[in-house]
Amino acid sequence: MNFIDTLLGQLNYGTILLLMLLESTVIPVPSELVVAPAAYQAASGDLNVFLVVLFATIGAAIGATINYVVALYVGRPVIYKFANSKWGKMCLLNQEKVEKSEKYFDEHGVAATLTGRLIPGIRHLISIPAGLARMHYGKFLLYTTLGAGVWHSILAALGWYLASVVPKDQLNDTIEKYNTYIVVGIVAIVVLVIAFFVVKHYWRKPRKMKDQLEDAS
């Protein structure tokens, strides 16, 4: 963890990409303590906030792809074995968390790779069930990138705002304080996105049946 602490203390585009790559695998790196402080620095001109979001999202996409490929080729038994191992526990991982991410994926389908990126505890693991289910990689990458982009944009907006109201030595404590509100807001967004997909699915179904009946006649 000293290596990660060092990177957190030296945020630049390269370390942002690397940390978000690690966060999207199984290594416990809190994205809110990376992207929001980086955006805080951007507000003072040290970084560009749009590049902060871009490099964070690229890192997340690469890390998620690693999880996806590993799950695709090694399978569920090996994933569970690692989750229950000493190394898995060092990464704050266990079989229950993996099963939770699988259940979320099963319930929400391919859209889970988008909405799952917005949910703490699911975010960095949702790529595993996508790989196990052999989801089309193009769709996986698109939804993962969109979800990660939305999440990082929210964190960047928070960091940019805090730059005008919070001293730097109070930044991390304030981010943790705001984290509850972020989670509530994210859950609301996820509910809206899921509702959109559900409505879209059931709205298209009657139209499809109607077209088939018209073709038959």
Short mmCIF file of C-alpha atoms in Angstrom, two decimals:
data_model
loop_
_atom_site.label_atom_id
_atom_site.label_comp_id
_atom_site.label_asym_id
_atom_site.label_seq_id
_atom_site.Cartn_x
_atom_site.Cartn_y
_atom_site.Cartn_z
CA MET A 1 0.00 0.00 0.00
CA ASN A 2 3.02 2.33 0.40
CA PHE A 3 3.38 2.26 -3.39
CA ILE A 4 -0.25 3.37 -3.80
CA ASP A 5 0.11 6.03 -1.08
CA THR A 6 3.12 7.40 -2.99
CA LEU A 7 1.11 7.58 -6.20
CA LEU A 8 -1.78 9.29 -4.40
CA GLY A 9 0.67 11.93 -3.22
CA GLN A 10 1.99 12.55 -6.75
CA LEU A 11 -1.07 12.85 -8.95
CA ASN A 12 -0.44 13.43 -12.63
CA TYR A 13 -2.02 11.99 -15.77
CA GLY A 14 0.17 8.88 -15.66
CA THR A 15 -0.50 8.08 -12.00
CA ILE A 16 -4.22 8.80 -12.45
CA LEU A 17 -4.36 6.28 -15.31
CA LEU A 18 -2.38 3.68 -13.35
CA LEU A 19 -4.40 4.07 -10.15
CA MET A 20 -7.72 3.79 -11.97
CA LEU A 21 -6.40 0.77 -13.85
CA LEU A 22 -5.61 -0.86 -10.50
CA GLU A 23 -8.98 0.19 -9.06
CA SER A 24 -10.78 -1.51 -11.94
CA THR A 25 -9.02 -4.83 -11.31
CA VAL A 26 -9.13 -6.20 -7.76
CA ILE A 27 -6.74 -3.82 -5.99
CA PRO A 28 -8.55 -1.55 -3.48
CA VAL A 29 -7.79 1.97 -4.71
CA PRO A 30 -10.56 4.46 -3.81
CA SER A 31 -11.35 6.38 -6.99
CA GLU A 32 -12.85 9.25 -5.00
CA LEU A 33 -9.41 9.86 -3.46
CA VAL A 34 -7.82 9.98 -6.90
CA VAL A 35 -10.13 11.77 -9.33
CA ALA A 36 -11.58 14.35 -6.94
CA PRO A 37 -8.14 15.51 -5.63
CA ALA A 38 -6.82 15.56 -9.21
CA ALA A 39 -9.73 17.81 -10.22
CA TYR A 40 -8.99 19.92 -7.12
CA GLN A 41 -5.47 20.40 -8.52
CA ALA A 42 -6.91 21.15 -11.95
CA ALA A 43 -8.95 24.00 -10.49
CA SER A 44 -5.69 25.72 -9.53
CA GLY A 45 -4.23 25.17 -12.99
CA ASP A 46 -1.87 22.27 -12.22
CA LEU A 47 -3.83 19.84 -14.39
CA ASN A 48 -6.58 19.93 -17.00
CA VAL A 49 -9.85 18.64 -15.56
CA PHE A 50 -11.00 17.14 -18.88
CA LEU A 51 -7.74 15.23 -19.21
CA VAL A 52 -8.14 14.05 -15.61
CA VAL A 53 -11.48 12.47 -16.53
CA LEU A 54 -10.10 11.13 -19.82
CA PHE A 55 -7.04 9.42 -18.32
CA ALA A 56 -9.04 8.09 -15.36
CA THR A 57 -11.59 6.58 -17.76
CA ILE A 58 -8.90 5.06 -20.00
CA GLY A 59 -7.28 3.50 -16.94
CA ALA A 60 -10.63 2.11 -15.78
CA ALA A 61 -11.32 0.64 -19.22
CA ILE A 62 -7.92 -1.08 -19.31
CA GLY A 63 -8.32 -2.45 -15.77
CA ALA A 64 -11.83 -3.69 -16.51
CA THR A 65 -10.57 -5.37 -19.68
CA ILE A 66 -7.96 -7.23 -17.63
CA ASN A 67 -10.70 -8.56 -15.34
CA TYR A 68 -12.88 -9.42 -18.33
CA VAL A 69 -10.12 -11.36 -20.11
CA VAL A 70 -9.04 -13.21 -16.96
CA ALA A 71 -12.64 -14.24 -16.19
CA LEU A 72 -13.21 -15.22 -19.82
CA TYR A 73 -10.26 -17.61 -19.92
CA VAL A 74 -9.79 -18.94 -16.37
CA GLY A 75 -13.46 -19.49 -15.44
CA ARG A 76 -15.51 -19.33 -12.26
CA PRO A 77 -13.70 -21.99 -10.13
CA VAL A 78 -10.35 -20.19 -10.41
CA ILE A 79 -11.96 -16.79 -9.77
CA TYR A 80 -13.63 -18.09 -6.61
CA LYS A 81 -10.43 -19.81 -5.48
CA PHE A 82 -8.51 -16.55 -5.79
CA ALA A 83 -11.28 -14.58 -4.04
CA ASN A 84 -11.08 -16.95 -1.06
CA SER A 85 -7.27 -17.01 -0.97
CA LYS A 86 -4.91 -14.95 1.17
CA TRP A 87 -4.13 -12.74 -1.81
CA GLY A 88 -7.83 -12.20 -2.46
CA LYS A 89 -8.41 -11.16 1.13
CA MET A 90 -5.47 -8.73 0.88
CA CYS A 91 -7.39 -7.14 -1.99
CA LEU A 92 -10.50 -6.95 0.23
CA LEU A 93 -12.07 -9.61 -1.97
CA ASN A 94 -14.14 -12.68 -1.15
CA GLN A 95 -16.49 -15.09 -2.91
CA GLU A 96 -19.56 -13.29 -1.57
CA LYS A 97 -18.56 -10.07 -3.31
CA VAL A 98 -17.97 -11.87 -6.60
CA GLU A 99 -21.32 -13.64 -6.30
CA LYS A 100 -22.99 -10.30 -5.56
CA SER A 101 -21.56 -8.83 -8.76
CA GLU A 102 -22.69 -11.92 -10.71
CA LYS A 103 -26.21 -11.61 -9.31
CA TYR A 104 -26.34 -7.94 -10.30
CA PHE A 105 -25.17 -8.83 -13.81
CA ASP A 106 -27.73 -11.64 -14.12
CA GLU A 107 -30.55 -9.32 -13.02
CA HIS A 108 -29.66 -6.39 -15.28
CA GLY A 109 -27.97 -7.99 -18.27
CA VAL A 110 -25.51 -6.11 -20.46
CA ALA A 111 -26.66 -2.77 -19.01
CA ALA A 112 -25.12 -3.90 -15.71
CA THR A 113 -21.67 -3.09 -17.08
CA LEU A 114 -22.80 0.54 -17.38
CA THR A 115 -24.88 0.94 -14.22
CA GLY A 116 -22.60 -1.34 -12.19
CA ARG A 117 -19.72 1.08 -12.71
CA LEU A 118 -21.65 3.58 -10.61
CA ILE A 119 -22.25 1.37 -7.58
CA PRO A 120 -19.68 1.05 -4.76
CA GLY A 121 -18.76 -2.58 -4.08
CA ILE A 122 -19.91 -3.60 -7.56
CA ARG A 123 -17.95 -1.11 -9.65
CA HIS A 124 -14.56 -2.85 -9.84
CA LEU A 125 -15.97 -6.40 -10.04
CA ILE A 126 -18.75 -6.07 -12.61
CA SER A 127 -16.32 -6.91 -15.44
CA ILE A 128 -15.80 -10.40 -13.97
CA PRO A 129 -19.35 -11.70 -14.58
CA ALA A 130 -19.27 -10.02 -18.00
CA GLY A 131 -16.24 -12.15 -18.86
CA LEU A 132 -17.76 -15.28 -17.35
CA ALA A 133 -20.91 -14.72 -19.44
CA ARG A 134 -18.77 -14.17 -22.57
CA MET A 135 -20.43 -10.83 -23.21
CA HIS A 136 -19.49 -9.29 -26.57
CA TYR A 137 -16.30 -7.33 -25.90
CA GLY A 138 -17.35 -4.33 -28.00
CA LYS A 139 -20.53 -3.85 -25.96
CA PHE A 140 -18.64 -4.50 -22.74
CA LEU A 141 -16.02 -1.87 -23.51
CA LEU A 142 -18.61 0.70 -24.63
CA TYR A 143 -20.81 0.35 -21.53
CA THR A 144 -17.82 0.15 -19.18
CA THR A 145 -16.27 3.28 -20.65
CA LEU A 146 -19.55 5.20 -20.49
CA GLY A 147 -20.17 4.17 -16.89
CA ALA A 148 -16.63 4.97 -15.81
CA GLY A 149 -16.79 8.30 -17.62
CA VAL A 150 -19.97 9.30 -15.80
CA TRP A 151 -18.54 8.27 -12.42
CA HIS A 152 -15.27 10.12 -12.96
CA SER A 153 -17.09 13.21 -14.22
CA ILE A 154 -19.13 13.32 -11.00
CA LEU A 155 -15.98 12.98 -8.89
CA ALA A 156 -14.19 15.61 -10.96
CA ALA A 157 -17.09 18.03 -10.55
CA LEU A 158 -16.94 17.47 -6.79
CA GLY A 159 -13.19 18.09 -6.65
CA TRP A 160 -13.49 21.22 -8.79
CA TYR A 161 -16.23 22.59 -6.55
CA LEU A 162 -14.33 21.81 -3.34
CA ALA A 163 -11.31 23.74 -4.62
CA SER A 164 -13.24 26.96 -4.01
CA VAL A 165 -14.53 26.14 -0.52
CA VAL A 166 -12.17 23.68 1.22
CA PRO A 167 -8.47 24.03 2.19
CA LYS A 168 -6.21 21.32 0.76
CA ASP A 169 -5.43 19.80 4.16
CA GLN A 170 -9.16 19.16 4.71
CA LEU A 171 -9.86 17.79 1.24
CA ASN A 172 -9.84 14.03 1.89
CA ASP A 173 -11.97 14.35 5.04
CA THR A 174 -14.48 16.47 3.12
CA ILE A 175 -14.59 14.00 0.22
CA GLU A 176 -15.36 11.16 2.64
CA LYS A 177 -18.09 13.33 4.17
CA TYR A 178 -19.62 14.00 0.75
CA ASN A 179 -19.27 10.35 -0.22
CA THR A 180 -22.65 9.47 1.33
CA TYR A 181 -24.37 12.11 -0.79
CA ILE A 182 -22.49 10.89 -3.86
CA VAL A 183 -23.66 7.32 -3.28
CA VAL A 184 -27.28 8.46 -2.86
CA GLY A 185 -27.06 10.49 -6.06
CA ILE A 186 -25.44 7.62 -7.94
CA VAL A 187 -28.10 5.15 -6.80
CA ALA A 188 -30.76 7.59 -8.06
CA ILE A 189 -29.00 7.77 -11.44
CA VAL A 190 -28.72 3.99 -11.63
CA VAL A 191 -32.44 3.59 -10.88
CA LEU A 192 -33.28 6.05 -13.67
CA VAL A 193 -30.98 4.28 -16.15
CA ILE A 194 -32.43 0.86 -15.29
CA ALA A 195 -35.96 2.26 -15.57
CA PHE A 196 -35.07 3.64 -19.01
CA PHE A 197 -33.85 0.25 -20.25
CA VAL A 198 -36.90 -1.52 -18.80
CA VAL A 199 -39.34 0.93 -20.40
CA LYS A 200 -37.43 0.77 -23.68
CA HIS A 201 -37.56 -3.05 -23.67
CA TYR A 202 -41.30 -3.30 -22.95
CA TRP A 203 -42.12 -0.43 -25.32
CA ARG A 204 -40.30 -2.09 -28.21
CA LYS A 205 -41.82 -5.52 -27.58
CA PRO A 206 -45.44 -4.66 -28.52
CA ARG A 207 -44.21 -2.77 -31.59
CA LYS A 208 -42.16 -5.77 -32.69
CA MET A 209 -45.19 -8.06 -32.28
CA LYS A 210 -47.34 -5.59 -34.21
CA ASP A 211 -44.83 -5.52 -37.10
CA GLN A 212 -44.75 -9.33 -37.17
CA LEU A 213 -48.56 -9.50 -37.33
CA GLU A 214 -48.61 -6.95 -40.14
CA ASP A 215 -45.99 -8.92 -42.06
CA ALA A 216 -47.97 -12.14 -41.56
CA SER A 217 -51.13 -10.53 -42.92
#
